[in-house]
JSON list of C-alpha atoms in Angstrom, two decimals:
[
{"chain": "X", "resi": 1, "resn": "MET", "atom": "CA", "xyz": [116.20, 121.66, 122.06]},
{"chain": "X", "resi": 2, "resn": "GLY", "atom": "CA", "xyz": [114.86, 118.65, 119.90]},
{"chain": "X", "resi": 3, "resn": "THR", "atom": "CA", "xyz": [111.53, 119.60, 121.20]},
{"chain": "X", "resi": 4, "resn": "ALA", "atom": "CA", "xyz": [110.31, 122.37, 118.50]},
{"chain": "X", "resi": 5, "resn": "VAL", "atom": "CA", "xyz": [111.84, 120.21, 115.64]},
{"chain": "X", "resi": 6, "resn": "ASP", "atom": "CA", "xyz": [109.82, 117.12, 117.05]},
{"chain": "X", "resi": 7, "resn": "ALA", "atom": "CA", "xyz": [106.43, 119.12, 117.18]},
{"chain": "X", "resi": 8, "resn": "ALA", "atom": "CA", "xyz": [107.06, 120.20, 113.78]},
{"chain": "X", "resi": 9, "resn": "THR", "atom": "CA", "xyz": [107.52, 117.00, 112.42]},
{"chain": "X", "resi": 10, "resn": "LYS", "atom": "CA", "xyz": [104.68, 115.58, 114.23]},
{"chain": "X", "resi": 11, "resn": "GLY", "atom": "CA", "xyz": [102.50, 118.57, 113.03]},
{"chain": "X", "resi": 12, "resn": "ALA", "atom": "CA", "xyz": [103.70, 117.80, 109.62]},
{"chain": "X", "resi": 13, "resn": "ASN", "atom": "CA", "xyz": [102.08, 114.63, 109.15]},
{"chain": "X", "resi": 14, "resn": "GLY", "atom": "CA", "xyz": [99.24, 115.45, 111.30]},
{"chain": "X", "resi": 15, "resn": "GLY", "atom": "CA", "xyz": [100.34, 113.58, 114.75]},
{"chain": "X", "resi": 16, "resn": "LEU", "atom": "CA", "xyz": [102.44, 110.28, 115.71]},
{"chain": "X", "resi": 17, "resn": "LEU", "atom": "CA", "xyz": [101.89, 108.37, 112.57]},
{"chain": "X", "resi": 18, "resn": "ASP", "atom": "CA", "xyz": [105.34, 107.33, 111.04]},
{"chain": "X", "resi": 19, "resn": "PRO", "atom": "CA", "xyz": [104.75, 106.85, 107.17]},
{"chain": "X", "resi": 20, "resn": "LYS", "atom": "CA", "xyz": [107.60, 104.49, 107.05]},
{"chain": "X", "resi": 21, "resn": "LYS", "atom": "CA", "xyz": [105.98, 101.95, 109.38]},
{"chain": "X", "resi": 22, "resn": "VAL", "atom": "CA", "xyz": [101.99, 102.60, 108.41]},
{"chain": "X", "resi": 23, "resn": "LYS", "atom": "CA", "xyz": [100.73, 100.41, 105.74]},
{"chain": "X", "resi": 24, "resn": "VAL", "atom": "CA", "xyz": [97.66, 101.87, 103.64]},
{"chain": "X", "resi": 25, "resn": "VAL", "atom": "CA", "xyz": [95.96, 99.92, 101.33]},
{"chain": "X", "resi": 26, "resn": "PHE", "atom": "CA", "xyz": [93.23, 101.85, 99.31]},
{"chain": "X", "resi": 27, "resn": "VAL", "atom": "CA", "xyz": [90.09, 100.07, 98.34]},
{"chain": "X", "resi": 28, "resn": "LEU", "atom": "CA", "xyz": [88.49, 101.15, 95.61]},
{"chain": "X", "resi": 29, "resn": "GLY", "atom": "CA", "xyz": [85.08, 99.98, 93.41]},
{"chain": "X", "resi": 30, "resn": "GLY", "atom": "CA", "xyz": [81.70, 101.07, 92.27]},
{"chain": "X", "resi": 31, "resn": "PRO", "atom": "CA", "xyz": [78.77, 101.10, 94.29]},
{"chain": "X", "resi": 32, "resn": "GLY", "atom": "CA", "xyz": [77.61, 97.85, 94.75]},
{"chain": "X", "resi": 33, "resn": "SER", "atom": "CA", "xyz": [80.97, 96.20, 94.26]},
{"chain": "X", "resi": 34, "resn": "GLY", "atom": "CA", "xyz": [80.97, 94.42, 97.37]},
{"chain": "X", "resi": 35, "resn": "LYS", "atom": "CA", "xyz": [83.70, 96.74, 98.97]},
{"chain": "X", "resi": 36, "resn": "GLY", "atom": "CA", "xyz": [82.42, 96.77, 102.36]},
{"chain": "X", "resi": 37, "resn": "THR", "atom": "CA", "xyz": [81.81, 92.91, 102.70]},
{"chain": "X", "resi": 38, "resn": "GLN", "atom": "CA", "xyz": [85.10, 92.06, 101.62]},
{"chain": "X", "resi": 39, "resn": "CYS", "atom": "CA", "xyz": [86.74, 94.75, 104.11]},
{"chain": "X", "resi": 40, "resn": "ALA", "atom": "CA", "xyz": [85.28, 92.98, 106.75]},
{"chain": "X", "resi": 41, "resn": "ASN", "atom": "CA", "xyz": [86.60, 89.76, 105.84]},
{"chain": "X", "resi": 42, "resn": "ILE", "atom": "CA", "xyz": [90.31, 91.20, 105.41]},
{"chain": "X", "resi": 43, "resn": "VAL", "atom": "CA", "xyz": [89.68, 92.88, 109.09]},
{"chain": "X", "resi": 44, "resn": "GLU", "atom": "CA", "xyz": [88.86, 89.36, 110.63]},
{"chain": "X", "resi": 45, "resn": "HIS", "atom": "CA", "xyz": [92.11, 87.54, 108.78]},
{"chain": "X", "resi": 46, "resn": "PHE", "atom": "CA", "xyz": [94.48, 89.76, 108.56]},
{"chain": "X", "resi": 47, "resn": "GLY", "atom": "CA", "xyz": [94.20, 92.36, 111.10]},
{"chain": "X", "resi": 48, "resn": "TYR", "atom": "CA", "xyz": [93.68, 95.68, 109.57]},
{"chain": "X", "resi": 49, "resn": "THR", "atom": "CA", "xyz": [91.73, 98.48, 110.55]},
{"chain": "X", "resi": 50, "resn": "HIS", "atom": "CA", "xyz": [88.80, 99.31, 108.13]},
{"chain": "X", "resi": 51, "resn": "LEU", "atom": "CA", "xyz": [88.44, 103.13, 107.85]},
{"chain": "X", "resi": 52, "resn": "SER", "atom": "CA", "xyz": [85.37, 104.30, 105.28]},
{"chain": "X", "resi": 53, "resn": "ALA", "atom": "CA", "xyz": [85.71, 107.94, 104.31]},
{"chain": "X", "resi": 54, "resn": "GLY", "atom": "CA", "xyz": [82.02, 108.25, 104.09]},
{"chain": "X", "resi": 55, "resn": "ASP", "atom": "CA", "xyz": [81.65, 107.03, 107.61]},
{"chain": "X", "resi": 56, "resn": "LEU", "atom": "CA", "xyz": [84.07, 109.18, 109.28]},
{"chain": "X", "resi": 57, "resn": "LEU", "atom": "CA", "xyz": [82.21, 112.09, 107.52]},
{"chain": "X", "resi": 58, "resn": "ARG", "atom": "CA", "xyz": [78.76, 110.98, 108.63]},
{"chain": "X", "resi": 59, "resn": "ALA", "atom": "CA", "xyz": [79.97, 110.78, 112.16]},
{"chain": "X", "resi": 60, "resn": "GLU", "atom": "CA", "xyz": [81.67, 113.79, 112.37]},
{"chain": "X", "resi": 61, "resn": "ILE", "atom": "CA", "xyz": [78.39, 115.57, 111.33]},
{"chain": "X", "resi": 62, "resn": "LYS", "atom": "CA", "xyz": [76.52, 113.16, 113.91]},
{"chain": "X", "resi": 63, "resn": "SER", "atom": "CA", "xyz": [78.90, 114.69, 116.57]},
{"chain": "X", "resi": 64, "resn": "GLY", "atom": "CA", "xyz": [77.51, 118.16, 116.02]},
{"chain": "X", "resi": 65, "resn": "SER", "atom": "CA", "xyz": [81.14, 119.57, 116.29]},
{"chain": "X", "resi": 66, "resn": "GLU", "atom": "CA", "xyz": [82.05, 122.92, 114.24]},
{"chain": "X", "resi": 67, "resn": "ASN", "atom": "CA", "xyz": [83.94, 120.69, 111.51]},
{"chain": "X", "resi": 68, "resn": "GLY", "atom": "CA", "xyz": [80.74, 118.69, 111.25]},
{"chain": "X", "resi": 69, "resn": "THR", "atom": "CA", "xyz": [78.37, 121.48, 110.86]},
{"chain": "X", "resi": 70, "resn": "MET", "atom": "CA", "xyz": [80.86, 122.80, 108.23]},
{"chain": "X", "resi": 71, "resn": "ILE", "atom": "CA", "xyz": [80.75, 119.25, 106.31]},
{"chain": "X", "resi": 72, "resn": "GLN", "atom": "CA", "xyz": [76.88, 119.05, 106.50]},
{"chain": "X", "resi": 73, "resn": "ASN", "atom": "CA", "xyz": [76.30, 122.45, 104.91]},
{"chain": "X", "resi": 74, "resn": "MET", "atom": "CA", "xyz": [79.11, 121.80, 102.26]},
{"chain": "X", "resi": 75, "resn": "ILE", "atom": "CA", "xyz": [77.12, 118.42, 101.42]},
{"chain": "X", "resi": 76, "resn": "LYS", "atom": "CA", "xyz": [73.67, 120.21, 101.63]},
{"chain": "X", "resi": 77, "resn": "GLU", "atom": "CA", "xyz": [75.05, 122.88, 98.77]},
{"chain": "X", "resi": 78, "resn": "GLY", "atom": "CA", "xyz": [76.13, 120.00, 97.00]},
{"chain": "X", "resi": 79, "resn": "LYS", "atom": "CA", "xyz": [79.82, 120.86, 97.19]},
{"chain": "X", "resi": 80, "resn": "ILE", "atom": "CA", "xyz": [82.45, 118.39, 97.71]},
{"chain": "X", "resi": 81, "resn": "VAL", "atom": "CA", "xyz": [84.01, 118.15, 100.97]},
{"chain": "X", "resi": 82, "resn": "PRO", "atom": "CA", "xyz": [87.43, 119.56, 101.05]},
{"chain": "X", "resi": 83, "resn": "SER", "atom": "CA", "xyz": [90.60, 117.07, 100.67]},
{"chain": "X", "resi": 84, "resn": "GLU", "atom": "CA", "xyz": [92.23, 117.99, 103.83]},
{"chain": "X", "resi": 85, "resn": "VAL", "atom": "CA", "xyz": [88.89, 117.82, 105.82]},
{"chain": "X", "resi": 86, "resn": "THR", "atom": "CA", "xyz": [88.50, 114.23, 105.00]},
{"chain": "X", "resi": 87, "resn": "ILE", "atom": "CA", "xyz": [92.35, 113.63, 105.36]},
{"chain": "X", "resi": 88, "resn": "LYS", "atom": "CA", "xyz": [92.39, 114.84, 108.54]},
{"chain": "X", "resi": 89, "resn": "LEU", "atom": "CA", "xyz": [89.35, 112.82, 109.82]},
{"chain": "X", "resi": 90, "resn": "LEU", "atom": "CA", "xyz": [91.34, 109.85, 108.58]},
{"chain": "X", "resi": 91, "resn": "GLN", "atom": "CA", "xyz": [94.54, 110.48, 110.08]},
{"chain": "X", "resi": 92, "resn": "LYS", "atom": "CA", "xyz": [92.91, 110.87, 113.64]},
{"chain": "X", "resi": 93, "resn": "ALA", "atom": "CA", "xyz": [91.12, 107.63, 113.18]},
{"chain": "X", "resi": 94, "resn": "MET", "atom": "CA", "xyz": [94.53, 106.18, 112.09]},
{"chain": "X", "resi": 95, "resn": "GLN", "atom": "CA", "xyz": [96.29, 107.42, 115.19]},
{"chain": "X", "resi": 96, "resn": "GLU", "atom": "CA", "xyz": [93.41, 106.46, 117.70]},
{"chain": "X", "resi": 97, "resn": "SER", "atom": "CA", "xyz": [93.26, 103.05, 116.52]},
{"chain": "X", "resi": 98, "resn": "GLY", "atom": "CA", "xyz": [96.72, 101.80, 117.75]},
{"chain": "X", "resi": 99, "resn": "ASN", "atom": "CA", "xyz": [97.13, 99.82, 114.54]},
{"chain": "X", "resi": 100, "resn": "ASP", "atom": "CA", "xyz": [99.41, 100.17, 111.70]},
{"chain": "X", "resi": 101, "resn": "LYS", "atom": "CA", "xyz": [97.40, 98.59, 109.05]},
{"chain": "X", "resi": 102, "resn": "PHE", "atom": "CA", "xyz": [94.68, 100.45, 107.33]},
{"chain": "X", "resi": 103, "resn": "LEU", "atom": "CA", "xyz": [92.25, 99.72, 104.52]},
{"chain": "X", "resi": 104, "resn": "ILE", "atom": "CA", "xyz": [90.80, 103.01, 103.37]},
{"chain": "X", "resi": 105, "resn": "ASP", "atom": "CA", "xyz": [87.61, 102.37, 101.61]},
{"chain": "X", "resi": 106, "resn": "GLY", "atom": "CA", "xyz": [85.97, 105.05, 99.22]},
{"chain": "X", "resi": 107, "resn": "PHE", "atom": "CA", "xyz": [89.18, 107.38, 99.16]},
{"chain": "X", "resi": 108, "resn": "PRO", "atom": "CA", "xyz": [90.67, 108.90, 97.34]},
{"chain": "X", "resi": 109, "resn": "ARG", "atom": "CA", "xyz": [87.45, 109.81, 94.97]},
{"chain": "X", "resi": 110, "resn": "ASN", "atom": "CA", "xyz": [89.55, 111.40, 92.73]},
{"chain": "X", "resi": 111, "resn": "GLU", "atom": "CA", "xyz": [93.09, 112.56, 91.67]},
{"chain": "X", "resi": 112, "resn": "GLU", "atom": "CA", "xyz": [93.01, 115.76, 93.89]},
{"chain": "X", "resi": 113, "resn": "ASN", "atom": "CA", "xyz": [92.09, 113.44, 97.03]},
{"chain": "X", "resi": 114, "resn": "ARG", "atom": "CA", "xyz": [95.07, 111.27, 95.90]},
{"chain": "X", "resi": 115, "resn": "ALA", "atom": "CA", "xyz": [97.57, 114.06, 95.51]},
{"chain": "X", "resi": 116, "resn": "ALA", "atom": "CA", "xyz": [96.27, 115.70, 99.00]},
{"chain": "X", "resi": 117, "resn": "PHE", "atom": "CA", "xyz": [96.73, 112.54, 101.00]},
{"chain": "X", "resi": 118, "resn": "GLU", "atom": "CA", "xyz": [100.20, 111.66, 99.97]},
{"chain": "X", "resi": 119, "resn": "ASP", "atom": "CA", "xyz": [101.06, 115.35, 100.53]},
{"chain": "X", "resi": 120, "resn": "VAL", "atom": "CA", "xyz": [99.54, 115.75, 103.63]},
{"chain": "X", "resi": 121, "resn": "THR", "atom": "CA", "xyz": [100.29, 112.31, 105.27]},
{"chain": "X", "resi": 122, "resn": "LYS", "atom": "CA", "xyz": [103.49, 111.29, 103.30]},
{"chain": "X", "resi": 123, "resn": "ILE", "atom": "CA", "xyz": [102.13, 107.89, 103.14]},
{"chain": "X", "resi": 124, "resn": "GLU", "atom": "CA", "xyz": [101.82, 105.85, 99.78]},
{"chain": "X", "resi": 125, "resn": "PRO", "atom": "CA", "xyz": [99.55, 103.18, 99.64]},
{"chain": "X", "resi": 126, "resn": "GLU", "atom": "CA", "xyz": [101.27, 99.93, 99.69]},
{"chain": "X", "resi": 127, "resn": "PHE", "atom": "CA", "xyz": [98.72, 99.08, 96.68]},
{"chain": "X", "resi": 128, "resn": "VAL", "atom": "CA", "xyz": [94.99, 99.47, 95.58]},
{"chain": "X", "resi": 129, "resn": "LEU", "atom": "CA", "xyz": [92.40, 96.80, 95.75]},
{"chain": "X", "resi": 130, "resn": "PHE", "atom": "CA", "xyz": [90.28, 97.58, 93.20]},
{"chain": "X", "resi": 131, "resn": "PHE", "atom": "CA", "xyz": [87.02, 95.53, 92.83]},
{"chain": "X", "resi": 132, "resn": "GLU", "atom": "CA", "xyz": [86.17, 95.38, 88.95]},
{"chain": "X", "resi": 133, "resn": "CYS", "atom": "CA", "xyz": [82.18, 94.44, 88.58]},
{"chain": "X", "resi": 134, "resn": "PRO", "atom": "CA", "xyz": [80.14, 94.84, 85.72]},
{"chain": "X", "resi": 135, "resn": "GLU", "atom": "CA", "xyz": [77.42, 98.02, 85.85]},
{"chain": "X", "resi": 136, "resn": "GLU", "atom": "CA", "xyz": [74.42, 95.53, 85.42]},
{"chain": "X", "resi": 137, "resn": "GLU", "atom": "CA", "xyz": [75.69, 93.70, 88.24]},
{"chain": "X", "resi": 138, "resn": "MET", "atom": "CA", "xyz": [76.07, 96.20, 90.74]},
{"chain": "X", "resi": 139, "resn": "GLU", "atom": "CA", "xyz": [72.99, 97.83, 89.61]},
{"chain": "X", "resi": 140, "resn": "ARG", "atom": "CA", "xyz": [71.26, 94.42, 90.11]},
{"chain": "X", "resi": 141, "resn": "ARG", "atom": "CA", "xyz": [72.75, 94.01, 93.69]},
{"chain": "X", "resi": 142, "resn": "LEU", "atom": "CA", "xyz": [71.88, 97.59, 94.57]},
{"chain": "X", "resi": 143, "resn": "LEU", "atom": "CA", "xyz": [68.16, 97.34, 93.63]},
{"chain": "X", "resi": 144, "resn": "SER", "atom": "CA", "xyz": [68.14, 93.75, 95.30]},
{"chain": "X", "resi": 145, "resn": "ARG", "atom": "CA", "xyz": [69.09, 95.73, 98.43]},
{"chain": "X", "resi": 146, "resn": "ASN", "atom": "CA", "xyz": [66.58, 98.74, 98.18]},
{"chain": "X", "resi": 147, "resn": "GLN", "atom": "CA", "xyz": [63.39, 96.49, 97.46]},
{"chain": "X", "resi": 148, "resn": "GLY", "atom": "CA", "xyz": [60.26, 98.59, 96.97]},
{"chain": "X", "resi": 149, "resn": "ARG", "atom": "CA", "xyz": [62.17, 101.80, 96.05]},
{"chain": "X", "resi": 150, "resn": "GLU", "atom": "CA", "xyz": [63.46, 100.46, 92.40]},
{"chain": "X", "resi": 151, "resn": "ASP", "atom": "CA", "xyz": [62.20, 103.37, 90.56]},
{"chain": "X", "resi": 152, "resn": "ASP", "atom": "CA", "xyz": [63.59, 106.39, 92.22]},
{"chain": "X", "resi": 153, "resn": "ASN", "atom": "CA", "xyz": [66.99, 104.45, 92.79]},
{"chain": "X", "resi": 154, "resn": "ILE", "atom": "CA", "xyz": [67.79, 103.43, 89.06]},
{"chain": "X", "resi": 155, "resn": "GLU", "atom": "CA", "xyz": [68.44, 107.24, 88.03]},
{"chain": "X", "resi": 156, "resn": "THR", "atom": "CA", "xyz": [70.62, 107.72, 91.51]},
{"chain": "X", "resi": 157, "resn": "ILE", "atom": "CA", "xyz": [72.46, 104.33, 91.19]},
{"chain": "X", "resi": 158, "resn": "ARG", "atom": "CA", "xyz": [73.30, 105.02, 87.57]},
{"chain": "X", "resi": 159, "resn": "LYS", "atom": "CA", "xyz": [74.43, 108.40, 88.42]},
{"chain": "X", "resi": 160, "resn": "ARG", "atom": "CA", "xyz": [76.47, 107.16, 91.24]},
{"chain": "X", "resi": 161, "resn": "PHE", "atom": "CA", "xyz": [78.13, 105.00, 88.59]},
{"chain": "X", "resi": 162, "resn": "ARG", "atom": "CA", "xyz": [78.79, 107.57, 86.27]},
{"chain": "X", "resi": 163, "resn": "VAL", "atom": "CA", "xyz": [80.61, 109.62, 89.38]},
{"chain": "X", "resi": 164, "resn": "PHE", "atom": "CA", "xyz": [82.54, 106.88, 90.07]},
{"chain": "X", "resi": 165, "resn": "LEU", "atom": "CA", "xyz": [83.79, 105.99, 86.54]},
{"chain": "X", "resi": 166, "resn": "GLU", "atom": "CA", "xyz": [84.24, 109.96, 85.70]},
{"chain": "X", "resi": 167, "resn": "SER", "atom": "CA", "xyz": [86.63, 110.70, 88.99]},
{"chain": "X", "resi": 168, "resn": "SER", "atom": "CA", "xyz": [87.77, 107.54, 90.64]},
{"chain": "X", "resi": 169, "resn": "LEU", "atom": "CA", "xyz": [89.02, 105.70, 87.59]},
{"chain": "X", "resi": 170, "resn": "PRO", "atom": "CA", "xyz": [91.79, 108.25, 87.23]},
{"chain": "X", "resi": 171, "resn": "VAL", "atom": "CA", "xyz": [93.09, 107.15, 90.41]},
{"chain": "X", "resi": 172, "resn": "VAL", "atom": "CA", "xyz": [92.98, 103.73, 89.20]},
{"chain": "X", "resi": 173, "resn": "GLU", "atom": "CA", "xyz": [94.94, 104.42, 86.44]},
{"chain": "X", "resi": 174, "resn": "TYR", "atom": "CA", "xyz": [97.54, 106.29, 88.40]},
{"chain": "X", "resi": 175, "resn": "TYR", "atom": "CA", "xyz": [98.56, 103.61, 90.76]},
{"chain": "X", "resi": 176, "resn": "ASP", "atom": "CA", "xyz": [98.01, 101.24, 87.94]},
{"chain": "X", "resi": 177, "resn": "SER", "atom": "CA", "xyz": [100.98, 103.05, 85.87]},
{"chain": "X", "resi": 178, "resn": "LYS", "atom": "CA", "xyz": [103.21, 102.84, 88.98]},
{"chain": "X", "resi": 179, "resn": "GLY", "atom": "CA", "xyz": [102.22, 98.87, 89.05]},
{"chain": "X", "resi": 180, "resn": "LYS", "atom": "CA", "xyz": [100.19, 99.30, 92.15]},
{"chain": "X", "resi": 181, "resn": "VAL", "atom": "CA", "xyz": [96.81, 98.13, 91.71]},
{"chain": "X", "resi": 182, "resn": "LYS", "atom": "CA", "xyz": [95.59, 94.58, 92.17]},
{"chain": "X", "resi": 183, "resn": "LYS", "atom": "CA", "xyz": [92.07, 93.92, 90.53]},
{"chain": "X", "resi": 184, "resn": "ILE", "atom": "CA", "xyz": [89.83, 91.72, 91.71]},
{"chain": "X", "resi": 185, "resn": "ASP", "atom": "CA", "xyz": [86.93, 90.15, 89.97]},
{"chain": "X", "resi": 186, "resn": "ALA", "atom": "CA", "xyz": [84.08, 91.19, 92.06]},
{"chain": "X", "resi": 187, "resn": "ALA", "atom": "CA", "xyz": [81.03, 89.82, 89.79]},
{"chain": "X", "resi": 188, "resn": "LYS", "atom": "CA", "xyz": [81.91, 86.09, 91.35]},
{"chain": "X", "resi": 189, "resn": "PRO", "atom": "CA", "xyz": [80.03, 85.07, 94.31]},
{"chain": "X", "resi": 190, "resn": "VAL", "atom": "CA", "xyz": [81.25, 86.70, 97.69]},
{"chain": "X", "resi": 191, "resn": "GLY", "atom": "CA", "xyz": [83.35, 83.48, 98.99]},
{"chain": "X", "resi": 192, "resn": "GLU", "atom": "CA", "xyz": [85.36, 83.19, 95.78]},
{"chain": "X", "resi": 193, "resn": "VAL", "atom": "CA", "xyz": [86.12, 86.96, 95.50]},
{"chain": "X", "resi": 194, "resn": "PHE", "atom": "CA", "xyz": [87.60, 86.35, 99.24]},
{"chain": "X", "resi": 195, "resn": "GLU", "atom": "CA", "xyz": [89.63, 83.66, 98.01]},
{"chain": "X", "resi": 196, "resn": "ALA", "atom": "CA", "xyz": [91.27, 86.04, 95.60]},
{"chain": "X", "resi": 197, "resn": "VAL", "atom": "CA", "xyz": [91.27, 88.81, 98.08]},
{"chain": "X", "resi": 198, "resn": "LYS", "atom": "CA", "xyz": [93.20, 86.08, 100.61]},
{"chain": "X", "resi": 199, "resn": "VAL", "atom": "CA", "xyz": [95.77, 85.56, 97.90]},
{"chain": "X", "resi": 200, "resn": "ILE", "atom": "CA", "xyz": [96.96, 88.85, 97.79]},
{"chain": "X", "resi": 201, "resn": "PHE", "atom": "CA", "xyz": [96.98, 89.80, 101.37]},
{"chain": "X", "resi": 202, "resn": "SER", "atom": "CA", "xyz": [98.93, 86.25, 102.44]},
{"chain": "X", "resi": 203, "resn": "LYS", "atom": "CA", "xyz": [101.86, 87.87, 99.82]},
{"chain": "X", "resi": 204, "resn": "GLN", "atom": "CA", "xyz": [101.60, 91.43, 102.04]},
{"chain": "X", "resi": 205, "resn": "ASP", "atom": "CA", "xyz": [102.20, 89.90, 105.40]}
]
């Protein structure tokens, strides 16, 4: 008797994830704020699984699946990939990981992403780890990473930064109003930044 209901509830949150048991931390910060480096440190020290929305989309495109082709075409046309598509990829990766603690990096990118994630997965993040970094510092870091291509990159970098401010900051503000944002001064050296990160995560476990 219970099987149909079980199947329905499984379908409702996309599989075997129990929203009550799953711990999700959204990691947000502008381009060059050092999120990737710190996520790697958190994985190593605190046993989280790191999921990057961008990496998952790129992997799906590479796989050559029908879904991947659709994503590729949307990106080519300059359209935003629908929230549901990204969320399904995140859910699949979460289920396959065998873990119940996740860092979701670079997502939600906007309010619509955020609302859809909570609606589809029934998961609210434990908190948002927000890497605050002045634009000049992020610019400096990105330019030193892209040596020799400075001229064509400065505009791209500034554009990415503007998009981040317009789209992602409302997400940070929403969670801030719920007392769920942990801000990190990301302009400091990597080691110091991780010390601040460690304090936050030590209190969680």
